[in-house]
Amino acid sequence: MNQSTANTLIPAIRSIQYKRLFIPLCLLSLLMSDVLRPIIIQSLSDAFLQVTVFVAATLGIYYFLLDKFPQLDLSYVREKSPHLEVPVAAILGALPGCGGAIIVVTQFTKKQASFGSVVAVLTATMGDAAFLLLATRPLEGAIILIMGIIVGIVSGIIVNAIHPADYLQPSNVKENNVHQPHSSPNAQRLNRTFWRVWMIPSLCIGILLAFQYDFDELAVQLSEYIAYFGAIGALFVVFSWALSSKGENYQQFAAEDAPNIPYSKFNKIMQDTHFVTTWVVVAFVVYEVIMTVFAIDLGAWFIHYGFLAPLIGLLIGLLPGCGPQILVTTLYINGIIPFSALAANAISNDGDALFPAIALAPKAAVVATLYSAIPALIVGYGVYWLG
């Protein structure tokens, strides 16, 4: 590339309004390669038919139950039964997604929750990665959630014994400007139409794939057509996510979008599904490209250097947002990293709750994150040595 071309291209890239488009445009460029095209199509299809449809179904059940059983008011629990504050905070954190953790962090900044409850909720939460794990590996998902609750309760009680309840509470809290998505009504209608048309056949195919059904026995090359069907679904979802926000900073890439106004449960399910799918697609594609182009077997690498797996999972967990954590969970589901790395990541990661914590109480956010890393290290290497 000569200097004049670079001088033209770099400003053009910087001027792109929707920075999130970088991901789907990279996928399209990879599809241009004759060598990589079959791999990318299969990766997109696997992500959509083996993960996305089950995440969407799990989200639907979750939000339905959430309506039936509203979240507990932690300030009321603290006033009436202070000994239950930390356990309730840990349970809120263990709820799939980041809603429970964000509630506790917000109540802490309003002096309605103790610092120990913040540590408990951030230790227990797995964020949106919990949806992915529960949808694909429900037994391991349940184990991780229970482990998070137990470790969160113990951590919160110890922290409250060491520090006063108002430790690092901010004195003056400014309202956090929550990032709102930019989906137009037309885009929302298009998304709803897509899911109404695509969901039922995709879920049926996904269930059959889970039971290792051979579609070629039904019709010649049917598996190939199904791969294209799944790939189209994945590309639609990724483009929809990319166009729902300008993606101007790290938070808008790594965190789920705030609900559209006016709020719609169906729209929220679509938003969360699109976010999880995008990061799963990134994980699937990056892994397959590395395997093909560089001939690096990550699974074999972790077998030989397994003692580093919990530490790597922990360090990734310290990154704010659910995106990086979804990558770790995806690697575990595909048998690339061990359970010890997943356990360390699940306990150390704070999901999207770290963003409002950093904005509203930065000192508390840093200290609570560091505190959550200690049990993550213990549990991660405990699982590693026991395994």
mmCIF file of C-alpha atoms in Angstrom:
data_model
loop_
_atom_site.group_PDB
_atom_site.id
_atom_site.type_symbol
_atom_site.label_atom_id
_atom_site.label_comp_id
_atom_site.label_asym_id
_atom_site.label_seq_id
_atom_site.Cartn_x
_atom_site.Cartn_y
_atom_site.Cartn_z
ATOM 1 C CA MET A 1 0.000 0.000 0.000
ATOM 2 C CA ASN A 2 1.553 3.323 -1.067
ATOM 3 C CA GLN A 3 1.482 6.488 1.021
ATOM 4 C CA SER A 4 -1.244 8.213 -1.008
ATOM 5 C CA THR A 5 -3.550 5.181 -0.702
ATOM 6 C CA ALA A 6 -2.949 5.013 3.037
ATOM 7 C CA ASN A 7 -3.645 8.739 3.376
ATOM 8 C CA THR A 8 -6.997 8.177 1.665
ATOM 9 C CA LEU A 9 -7.981 4.929 3.388
ATOM 10 C CA ILE A 10 -7.195 5.765 7.035
ATOM 11 C CA PRO A 11 -9.425 8.871 7.209
ATOM 12 C CA ALA A 12 -12.182 6.899 5.440
ATOM 13 C CA ILE A 13 -12.048 4.189 8.093
ATOM 14 C CA ARG A 14 -12.105 6.773 10.857
ATOM 15 C CA SER A 15 -15.113 8.486 9.291
ATOM 16 C CA ILE A 16 -17.274 5.344 9.297
ATOM 17 C CA GLN A 17 -20.246 6.257 11.462
ATOM 18 C CA TYR A 18 -20.977 2.769 12.776
ATOM 19 C CA LYS A 19 -17.659 1.394 14.060
ATOM 20 C CA ARG A 20 -19.368 -1.912 14.919
ATOM 21 C CA LEU A 21 -19.557 -2.624 11.191
ATOM 22 C CA PHE A 22 -15.896 -3.600 11.415
ATOM 23 C CA ILE A 23 -16.932 -7.106 12.571
ATOM 24 C CA PRO A 24 -19.466 -7.995 9.834
ATOM 25 C CA LEU A 25 -17.272 -6.383 7.156
ATOM 26 C CA CYS A 26 -14.382 -8.591 8.294
ATOM 27 C CA LEU A 27 -16.685 -11.615 7.981
ATOM 28 C CA LEU A 28 -17.629 -10.614 4.432
ATOM 29 C CA SER A 29 -13.970 -10.151 3.499
ATOM 30 C CA LEU A 30 -13.157 -13.636 4.818
ATOM 31 C CA LEU A 31 -16.002 -15.041 2.731
ATOM 32 C CA MET A 32 -14.212 -13.710 -0.360
ATOM 33 C CA SER A 33 -11.432 -16.251 0.149
ATOM 34 C CA ASP A 34 -11.969 -19.549 -1.676
ATOM 35 C CA VAL A 35 -9.970 -21.360 1.016
ATOM 36 C CA LEU A 36 -11.715 -19.827 4.017
ATOM 37 C CA ARG A 37 -15.274 -19.545 2.628
ATOM 38 C CA PRO A 38 -16.453 -23.085 3.554
ATOM 39 C CA ILE A 39 -14.918 -22.719 7.037
ATOM 40 C CA ILE A 40 -16.536 -19.321 7.664
ATOM 41 C CA ILE A 41 -19.954 -20.499 6.420
ATOM 42 C CA GLN A 42 -19.830 -23.560 8.688
ATOM 43 C CA SER A 43 -18.663 -21.448 11.657
ATOM 44 C CA LEU A 44 -21.485 -18.957 11.127
ATOM 45 C CA SER A 45 -24.004 -21.774 10.805
ATOM 46 C CA ASP A 46 -22.741 -23.583 13.914
ATOM 47 C CA ALA A 47 -22.873 -20.369 15.938
ATOM 48 C CA PHE A 48 -26.442 -19.669 14.887
ATOM 49 C CA LEU A 49 -28.001 -23.148 14.883
ATOM 50 C CA GLN A 50 -26.106 -24.584 17.872
ATOM 51 C CA VAL A 51 -25.951 -21.509 20.097
ATOM 52 C CA THR A 52 -28.086 -18.535 19.041
ATOM 53 C CA VAL A 53 -31.450 -20.271 18.881
ATOM 54 C CA PHE A 54 -30.956 -21.860 22.301
ATOM 55 C CA VAL A 55 -29.813 -18.556 23.821
ATOM 56 C CA ALA A 56 -32.932 -16.865 22.409
ATOM 57 C CA ALA A 57 -35.163 -19.589 23.854
ATOM 58 C CA THR A 58 -33.399 -19.394 27.236
ATOM 59 C CA LEU A 59 -33.753 -15.600 27.278
ATOM 60 C CA GLY A 60 -37.468 -15.898 26.539
ATOM 61 C CA ILE A 61 -37.982 -18.249 29.494
ATOM 62 C CA TYR A 62 -35.789 -16.098 31.743
ATOM 63 C CA TYR A 63 -37.613 -12.822 31.084
ATOM 64 C CA PHE A 64 -40.969 -14.558 31.499
ATOM 65 C CA LEU A 65 -39.928 -15.837 34.942
ATOM 66 C CA LEU A 66 -38.477 -12.438 35.807
ATOM 67 C CA ASP A 67 -41.909 -10.896 35.313
ATOM 68 C CA LYS A 68 -43.457 -13.481 37.617
ATOM 69 C CA PHE A 69 -40.792 -13.110 40.328
ATOM 70 C CA PRO A 70 -39.644 -9.450 40.555
ATOM 71 C CA GLN A 71 -36.140 -8.757 41.854
ATOM 72 C CA LEU A 72 -35.740 -8.210 45.557
ATOM 73 C CA ASP A 73 -35.184 -4.751 47.010
ATOM 74 C CA LEU A 74 -31.777 -5.025 48.669
ATOM 75 C CA SER A 75 -32.275 -1.904 50.815
ATOM 76 C CA TYR A 76 -35.410 -3.474 52.357
ATOM 77 C CA VAL A 77 -33.549 -6.715 53.055
ATOM 78 C CA ARG A 78 -30.688 -4.756 54.633
ATOM 79 C CA GLU A 79 -33.080 -2.894 56.917
ATOM 80 C CA LYS A 80 -35.236 -5.845 57.992
ATOM 81 C CA SER A 81 -32.718 -8.717 57.862
ATOM 82 C CA PRO A 82 -29.174 -7.327 57.585
ATOM 83 C CA HIS A 83 -27.643 -10.799 57.888
ATOM 84 C CA LEU A 84 -29.342 -11.716 54.573
ATOM 85 C CA GLU A 85 -27.991 -8.742 52.629
ATOM 86 C CA VAL A 86 -24.844 -10.439 51.329
ATOM 87 C CA PRO A 87 -26.576 -13.755 50.413
ATOM 88 C CA VAL A 88 -29.326 -11.864 48.547
ATOM 89 C CA ALA A 89 -26.696 -9.800 46.725
ATOM 90 C CA ALA A 90 -24.891 -12.984 45.668
ATOM 91 C CA ILE A 91 -28.160 -14.520 44.431
ATOM 92 C CA LEU A 92 -28.943 -11.360 42.438
ATOM 93 C CA GLY A 93 -25.474 -11.556 40.931
ATOM 94 C CA ALA A 94 -25.953 -15.196 39.957
ATOM 95 C CA LEU A 95 -29.038 -14.357 37.894
ATOM 96 C CA PRO A 96 -28.092 -14.706 34.214
ATOM 97 C CA GLY A 97 -27.300 -11.357 32.656
ATOM 98 C CA CYS A 98 -26.076 -8.249 34.443
ATOM 99 C CA GLY A 99 -29.326 -6.769 35.760
ATOM 100 C CA GLY A 100 -28.972 -8.031 39.326
ATOM 101 C CA ALA A 101 -25.357 -6.911 39.602
ATOM 102 C CA ILE A 102 -26.139 -3.459 38.230
ATOM 103 C CA ILE A 103 -28.970 -3.074 40.776
ATOM 104 C CA VAL A 104 -26.638 -3.830 43.719
ATOM 105 C CA VAL A 105 -23.898 -1.525 42.408
ATOM 106 C CA THR A 106 -26.417 1.293 41.966
ATOM 107 C CA GLN A 107 -27.828 0.762 45.462
ATOM 108 C CA PHE A 108 -24.296 0.857 46.874
ATOM 109 C CA THR A 109 -23.701 4.296 45.332
ATOM 110 C CA LYS A 110 -26.971 5.458 46.959
ATOM 111 C CA LYS A 111 -25.764 4.170 50.356
ATOM 112 C CA GLN A 112 -28.399 1.416 50.360
ATOM 113 C CA ALA A 113 -25.974 -1.528 50.217
ATOM 114 C CA SER A 114 -22.659 -2.401 51.869
ATOM 115 C CA PHE A 115 -19.299 -2.768 50.148
ATOM 116 C CA GLY A 116 -19.361 -6.465 50.996
ATOM 117 C CA SER A 117 -22.561 -6.863 48.978
ATOM 118 C CA VAL A 118 -20.802 -5.281 45.988
ATOM 119 C CA VAL A 119 -17.958 -7.784 46.257
ATOM 120 C CA ALA A 120 -20.509 -10.599 46.666
ATOM 121 C CA VAL A 121 -22.523 -9.612 43.602
ATOM 122 C CA LEU A 122 -19.486 -9.036 41.371
ATOM 123 C CA THR A 123 -17.984 -12.356 42.468
ATOM 124 C CA ALA A 124 -21.220 -14.273 41.843
ATOM 125 C CA THR A 125 -22.131 -12.743 38.493
ATOM 126 C CA MET A 126 -21.241 -14.371 35.188
ATOM 127 C CA GLY A 127 -23.097 -11.839 33.075
ATOM 128 C CA ASP A 128 -24.513 -12.716 29.673
ATOM 129 C CA ALA A 129 -22.082 -15.622 29.366
ATOM 130 C CA ALA A 130 -24.397 -17.469 31.773
ATOM 131 C CA PHE A 131 -27.139 -17.518 29.118
ATOM 132 C CA LEU A 132 -24.730 -19.129 26.667
ATOM 133 C CA LEU A 133 -23.538 -21.751 29.153
ATOM 134 C CA LEU A 134 -27.040 -22.613 30.415
ATOM 135 C CA ALA A 135 -28.358 -22.913 26.858
ATOM 136 C CA THR A 136 -25.596 -25.270 25.703
ATOM 137 C CA ARG A 137 -24.267 -26.949 28.875
ATOM 138 C CA PRO A 138 -27.025 -26.667 31.516
ATOM 139 C CA LEU A 139 -25.330 -28.951 34.072
ATOM 140 C CA GLU A 140 -22.042 -27.040 33.980
ATOM 141 C CA GLY A 141 -24.034 -23.803 33.978
ATOM 142 C CA ALA A 142 -25.858 -24.787 37.158
ATOM 143 C CA ILE A 143 -22.578 -25.799 38.823
ATOM 144 C CA ILE A 144 -20.966 -22.468 37.943
ATOM 145 C CA LEU A 145 -23.955 -20.458 39.216
ATOM 146 C CA ILE A 146 -24.077 -22.368 42.521
ATOM 147 C CA MET A 147 -20.314 -22.027 42.888
ATOM 148 C CA GLY A 148 -20.595 -18.288 42.260
ATOM 149 C CA ILE A 149 -23.277 -17.875 44.927
ATOM 150 C CA ILE A 150 -21.265 -19.758 47.555
ATOM 151 C CA VAL A 151 -17.996 -17.968 46.798
ATOM 152 C CA GLY A 152 -19.829 -14.632 46.590
ATOM 153 C CA ILE A 153 -21.435 -15.074 50.004
ATOM 154 C CA VAL A 154 -18.146 -16.082 51.653
ATOM 155 C CA SER A 155 -16.258 -13.222 49.979
ATOM 156 C CA GLY A 156 -18.895 -10.640 50.914
ATOM 157 C CA ILE A 157 -19.015 -11.722 54.557
ATOM 158 C CA ILE A 158 -15.213 -11.606 54.861
ATOM 159 C CA VAL A 159 -15.043 -8.144 53.230
ATOM 160 C CA ASN A 160 -17.753 -6.768 55.538
ATOM 161 C CA ALA A 161 -15.823 -8.159 58.506
ATOM 162 C CA ILE A 162 -12.685 -6.329 57.352
ATOM 163 C CA HIS A 163 -14.209 -3.048 56.142
ATOM 164 C CA PRO A 164 -17.098 -0.878 57.380
ATOM 165 C CA ALA A 165 -20.328 -1.159 55.384
ATOM 166 C CA ASP A 166 -19.861 2.296 53.812
ATOM 167 C CA TYR A 167 -16.281 1.600 52.740
ATOM 168 C CA LEU A 168 -15.438 3.522 49.504
ATOM 169 C CA GLN A 169 -19.009 4.736 49.025
ATOM 170 C CA PRO A 170 -18.941 7.888 46.859
ATOM 171 C CA SER A 171 -20.140 11.106 48.507
ATOM 172 C CA ASN A 172 -21.537 12.776 45.392
ATOM 173 C CA VAL A 173 -22.949 10.565 42.675
ATOM 174 C CA LYS A 174 -23.782 11.866 39.235
ATOM 175 C CA GLU A 175 -26.340 10.077 37.136
ATOM 176 C CA ASN A 176 -24.763 7.668 34.734
ATOM 177 C CA ASN A 177 -25.492 8.327 31.073
ATOM 178 C CA VAL A 178 -26.655 4.919 29.912
ATOM 179 C CA HIS A 179 -25.886 4.182 26.295
ATOM 180 C CA GLN A 180 -29.073 3.878 24.294
ATOM 181 C CA PRO A 181 -29.264 1.887 21.064
ATOM 182 C CA HIS A 182 -30.070 3.611 17.789
ATOM 183 C CA SER A 183 -32.408 1.031 16.243
ATOM 184 C CA SER A 184 -35.135 2.698 14.223
ATOM 185 C CA PRO A 185 -38.746 1.455 14.352
ATOM 186 C CA ASN A 186 -38.280 0.045 10.836
ATOM 187 C CA ALA A 187 -35.177 -1.872 11.941
ATOM 188 C CA GLN A 188 -37.042 -3.241 14.949
ATOM 189 C CA ARG A 189 -39.914 -4.402 12.738
ATOM 190 C CA LEU A 190 -37.430 -6.066 10.383
ATOM 191 C CA ASN A 191 -35.777 -7.854 13.322
ATOM 192 C CA ARG A 192 -39.117 -9.028 14.684
ATOM 193 C CA THR A 193 -40.145 -10.326 11.258
ATOM 194 C CA PHE A 194 -36.838 -12.142 10.875
ATOM 195 C CA TRP A 195 -37.167 -13.912 14.221
ATOM 196 C CA ARG A 196 -40.795 -14.859 13.646
ATOM 197 C CA VAL A 197 -39.844 -16.462 10.334
ATOM 198 C CA TRP A 198 -36.460 -17.923 11.303
ATOM 199 C CA MET A 199 -36.890 -19.001 14.926
ATOM 200 C CA ILE A 200 -39.108 -22.103 14.691
ATOM 201 C CA PRO A 201 -37.285 -23.857 11.804
ATOM 202 C CA SER A 202 -33.909 -22.852 13.306
ATOM 203 C CA LEU A 203 -34.825 -24.228 16.728
ATOM 204 C CA CYS A 204 -36.055 -27.487 15.173
ATOM 205 C CA ILE A 205 -32.818 -27.845 13.186
ATOM 206 C CA GLY A 206 -30.772 -26.958 16.265
ATOM 207 C CA ILE A 207 -32.463 -29.669 18.338
ATOM 208 C CA LEU A 208 -31.885 -32.259 15.602
ATOM 209 C CA LEU A 209 -28.220 -31.209 15.349
ATOM 210 C CA ALA A 210 -27.896 -31.589 19.112
ATOM 211 C CA PHE A 211 -29.022 -35.204 18.711
ATOM 212 C CA GLN A 212 -26.475 -35.724 15.885
ATOM 213 C CA TYR A 213 -29.133 -36.205 13.203
ATOM 214 C CA ASP A 214 -27.690 -36.815 9.703
ATOM 215 C CA PHE A 215 -29.691 -34.558 7.364
ATOM 216 C CA ASP A 216 -28.109 -36.072 4.258
ATOM 217 C CA GLU A 217 -30.086 -39.251 4.932
ATOM 218 C CA LEU A 218 -33.226 -37.213 4.302
ATOM 219 C CA ALA A 219 -32.052 -35.510 1.100
ATOM 220 C CA VAL A 220 -28.805 -35.202 -0.842
ATOM 221 C CA GLN A 221 -26.718 -32.138 0.148
ATOM 222 C CA LEU A 222 -29.325 -31.094 2.714
ATOM 223 C CA SER A 223 -26.556 -30.475 5.273
ATOM 224 C CA GLU A 224 -24.966 -27.995 2.881
ATOM 225 C CA TYR A 225 -28.242 -26.106 2.428
ATOM 226 C CA ILE A 226 -28.744 -26.041 6.211
ATOM 227 C CA ALA A 227 -25.245 -24.598 6.621
ATOM 228 C CA TYR A 228 -26.173 -21.724 4.282
ATOM 229 C CA PHE A 229 -29.476 -21.273 6.130
ATOM 230 C CA GLY A 230 -27.661 -20.937 9.459
ATOM 231 C CA ALA A 231 -24.952 -18.703 8.016
ATOM 232 C CA ILE A 232 -27.538 -16.290 6.611
ATOM 233 C CA GLY A 233 -29.215 -16.135 10.006
ATOM 234 C CA ALA A 234 -25.907 -15.421 11.746
ATOM 235 C CA LEU A 235 -24.952 -12.684 9.262
ATOM 236 C CA PHE A 236 -28.339 -11.011 9.667
ATOM 237 C CA VAL A 237 -27.986 -11.019 13.453
ATOM 238 C CA VAL A 238 -24.407 -9.664 13.384
ATOM 239 C CA PHE A 239 -25.337 -6.878 10.951
ATOM 240 C CA SER A 240 -28.366 -6.039 13.082
ATOM 241 C CA TRP A 241 -26.149 -5.721 16.161
ATOM 242 C CA ALA A 242 -23.603 -3.655 14.233
ATOM 243 C CA LEU A 243 -26.217 -1.158 13.032
ATOM 244 C CA SER A 244 -27.947 -0.809 16.405
ATOM 245 C CA SER A 245 -25.195 1.432 17.783
ATOM 246 C CA LYS A 246 -22.359 3.577 16.504
ATOM 247 C CA GLY A 247 -19.910 1.643 18.664
ATOM 248 C CA GLU A 248 -17.902 4.726 19.518
ATOM 249 C CA ASN A 249 -16.059 3.276 22.534
ATOM 250 C CA TYR A 250 -15.049 0.027 24.189
ATOM 251 C CA GLN A 251 -18.182 -0.130 26.341
ATOM 252 C CA GLN A 252 -20.453 -0.039 23.289
ATOM 253 C CA PHE A 253 -18.555 -3.038 21.895
ATOM 254 C CA ALA A 254 -18.190 -5.131 25.053
ATOM 255 C CA ALA A 255 -21.486 -4.410 26.846
ATOM 256 C CA GLU A 256 -25.066 -5.148 25.892
ATOM 257 C CA ASP A 257 -27.212 -2.187 24.834
ATOM 258 C CA ALA A 258 -29.724 -0.602 27.174
ATOM 259 C CA PRO A 259 -33.339 -1.507 26.378
ATOM 260 C CA ASN A 260 -35.081 0.461 23.673
ATOM 261 C CA ILE A 261 -37.611 3.077 24.749
ATOM 262 C CA PRO A 262 -40.494 2.285 24.858
ATOM 263 C CA TYR A 263 -39.473 -1.005 26.439
ATOM 264 C CA SER A 264 -40.470 -4.268 24.793
ATOM 265 C CA LYS A 265 -39.658 -7.694 26.198
ATOM 266 C CA PHE A 266 -39.400 -9.130 22.694
ATOM 267 C CA ASN A 267 -37.013 -6.358 21.626
ATOM 268 C CA LYS A 268 -34.881 -6.922 24.732
ATOM 269 C CA ILE A 269 -34.626 -10.635 23.950
ATOM 270 C CA MET A 270 -33.545 -9.789 20.401
ATOM 271 C CA GLN A 271 -30.981 -7.244 21.632
ATOM 272 C CA ASP A 272 -29.367 -9.646 24.072
ATOM 273 C CA THR A 273 -29.422 -12.503 21.558
ATOM 274 C CA HIS A 274 -27.761 -10.353 18.892
ATOM 275 C CA PHE A 275 -25.058 -9.275 21.342
ATOM 276 C CA VAL A 276 -24.261 -12.812 22.511
ATOM 277 C CA THR A 277 -24.359 -14.146 18.942
ATOM 278 C CA THR A 278 -21.893 -11.566 17.667
ATOM 279 C CA TRP A 279 -19.266 -12.515 20.228
ATOM 280 C CA VAL A 280 -19.884 -16.233 19.716
ATOM 281 C CA VAL A 281 -19.425 -15.751 15.958
ATOM 282 C CA VAL A 282 -16.186 -13.863 16.594
ATOM 283 C CA ALA A 283 -14.926 -16.698 18.807
ATOM 284 C CA PHE A 284 -15.914 -19.427 16.319
ATOM 285 C CA VAL A 285 -14.425 -17.640 13.311
ATOM 286 C CA VAL A 286 -11.203 -16.519 14.993
ATOM 287 C CA TYR A 287 -10.573 -20.037 16.270
ATOM 288 C CA GLU A 288 -11.182 -21.673 12.896
ATOM 289 C CA VAL A 289 -9.080 -19.100 11.014
ATOM 290 C CA ILE A 290 -6.187 -19.544 13.460
ATOM 291 C CA MET A 291 -6.435 -23.314 13.090
ATOM 292 C CA THR A 292 -6.507 -23.119 9.291
ATOM 293 C CA VAL A 293 -4.048 -20.328 8.526
ATOM 294 C CA PHE A 294 -1.519 -20.782 11.325
ATOM 295 C CA ALA A 295 -2.097 -24.482 12.085
ATOM 296 C CA ILE A 296 -2.149 -23.749 15.814
ATOM 297 C CA ASP A 297 -4.093 -26.244 17.913
ATOM 298 C CA LEU A 298 -5.292 -24.192 20.891
ATOM 299 C CA GLY A 299 -6.746 -27.290 22.526
ATOM 300 C CA ALA A 300 -3.363 -29.027 22.424
ATOM 301 C CA TRP A 301 -1.678 -25.848 23.671
ATOM 302 C CA PHE A 302 -3.910 -25.775 26.749
ATOM 303 C CA ILE A 303 -3.213 -29.463 27.371
ATOM 304 C CA HIS A 304 0.526 -28.802 27.445
ATOM 305 C CA TYR A 305 0.251 -25.520 29.347
ATOM 306 C CA GLY A 306 -2.871 -26.286 31.370
ATOM 307 C CA PHE A 307 -1.408 -24.725 34.506
ATOM 308 C CA LEU A 308 -1.782 -21.310 32.845
ATOM 309 C CA ALA A 309 -5.458 -21.825 31.940
ATOM 310 C CA PRO A 310 -7.003 -20.607 35.243
ATOM 311 C CA LEU A 311 -4.737 -17.549 35.251
ATOM 312 C CA ILE A 312 -5.669 -16.690 31.659
ATOM 313 C CA GLY A 313 -9.367 -17.107 32.450
ATOM 314 C CA LEU A 314 -8.968 -14.869 35.508
ATOM 315 C CA LEU A 315 -7.133 -12.120 33.610
ATOM 316 C CA ILE A 316 -9.749 -12.036 30.847
ATOM 317 C CA GLY A 317 -12.408 -11.862 33.559
ATOM 318 C CA LEU A 318 -10.915 -8.584 34.791
ATOM 319 C CA LEU A 319 -11.852 -6.932 31.482
ATOM 320 C CA PRO A 320 -15.120 -4.962 31.769
ATOM 321 C CA GLY A 321 -18.109 -6.119 29.747
ATOM 322 C CA CYS A 322 -19.618 -9.464 28.799
ATOM 323 C CA GLY A 323 -18.086 -9.746 25.325
ATOM 324 C CA PRO A 324 -14.674 -11.112 26.367
ATOM 325 C CA GLN A 325 -16.342 -13.462 28.855
ATOM 326 C CA ILE A 326 -18.584 -14.893 26.124
ATOM 327 C CA LEU A 327 -15.399 -15.680 24.179
ATOM 328 C CA VAL A 328 -14.042 -17.684 27.135
ATOM 329 C CA THR A 329 -17.324 -19.576 27.553
ATOM 330 C CA THR A 330 -17.411 -20.338 23.825
ATOM 331 C CA LEU A 331 -13.885 -21.765 23.991
ATOM 332 C CA TYR A 332 -14.960 -23.995 26.878
ATOM 333 C CA ILE A 333 -18.072 -25.222 25.062
ATOM 334 C CA ASN A 334 -15.877 -26.189 22.107
ATOM 335 C CA GLY A 335 -13.528 -28.168 24.362
ATOM 336 C CA ILE A 336 -10.581 -25.803 23.872
ATOM 337 C CA ILE A 337 -10.077 -24.611 27.451
ATOM 338 C CA PRO A 338 -10.612 -26.634 30.657
ATOM 339 C CA PHE A 339 -13.320 -26.150 33.286
ATOM 340 C CA SER A 340 -10.755 -24.591 35.634
ATOM 341 C CA ALA A 341 -10.319 -21.652 33.252
ATOM 342 C CA LEU A 342 -14.091 -21.225 32.965
ATOM 343 C CA ALA A 343 -14.486 -21.306 36.768
ATOM 344 C CA ALA A 344 -11.764 -18.705 37.305
ATOM 345 C CA ASN A 345 -13.250 -16.488 34.611
ATOM 346 C CA ALA A 346 -16.803 -16.813 35.938
ATOM 347 C CA ILE A 347 -15.766 -15.673 39.420
ATOM 348 C CA SER A 348 -13.365 -12.909 38.375
ATOM 349 C CA ASN A 349 -15.579 -11.372 35.685
ATOM 350 C CA ASP A 350 -17.976 -8.583 36.647
ATOM 351 C CA GLY A 351 -19.913 -8.393 33.382
ATOM 352 C CA ASP A 352 -21.475 -5.101 32.378
ATOM 353 C CA ALA A 353 -21.918 -4.107 36.039
ATOM 354 C CA LEU A 354 -18.334 -2.878 36.097
ATOM 355 C CA PHE A 355 -19.172 -0.009 33.712
ATOM 356 C CA PRO A 356 -21.631 1.800 36.044
ATOM 357 C CA ALA A 357 -19.363 0.918 38.976
ATOM 358 C CA ILE A 358 -16.409 2.624 37.284
ATOM 359 C CA ALA A 359 -18.559 5.627 36.378
ATOM 360 C CA LEU A 360 -20.225 6.066 39.775
ATOM 361 C CA ALA A 361 -17.658 4.722 42.267
ATOM 362 C CA PRO A 362 -14.313 4.121 40.513
ATOM 363 C CA LYS A 363 -12.276 3.370 43.666
ATOM 364 C CA ALA A 364 -14.840 0.844 44.885
ATOM 365 C CA ALA A 365 -14.952 -0.735 41.406
ATOM 366 C CA VAL A 366 -11.189 -1.263 41.277
ATOM 367 C CA VAL A 367 -10.916 -2.620 44.828
ATOM 368 C CA ALA A 368 -13.973 -4.904 44.450
ATOM 369 C CA THR A 369 -12.569 -6.286 41.184
ATOM 370 C CA LEU A 370 -9.222 -7.012 42.803
ATOM 371 C CA TYR A 371 -10.980 -8.683 45.737
ATOM 372 C CA SER A 372 -12.973 -10.895 43.349
ATOM 373 C CA ALA A 373 -9.713 -11.978 41.698
ATOM 374 C CA ILE A 374 -8.509 -13.626 44.922
ATOM 375 C CA PRO A 375 -11.265 -16.283 45.179
ATOM 376 C CA ALA A 376 -11.108 -16.682 41.393
ATOM 377 C CA LEU A 377 -7.448 -17.646 41.682
ATOM 378 C CA ILE A 378 -8.159 -20.036 44.569
ATOM 379 C CA VAL A 379 -11.162 -21.703 42.917
ATOM 380 C CA GLY A 380 -9.565 -21.839 39.468
ATOM 381 C CA TYR A 381 -6.422 -23.589 40.650
ATOM 382 C CA GLY A 382 -8.388 -25.650 43.169
ATOM 383 C CA VAL A 383 -10.484 -27.048 40.297
ATOM 384 C CA TYR A 384 -7.328 -27.497 38.214
ATOM 385 C CA TRP A 385 -5.501 -29.548 40.855
ATOM 386 C CA LEU A 386 -8.588 -31.563 41.808
ATOM 387 C CA GLY A 387 -9.345 -32.248 38.143
#
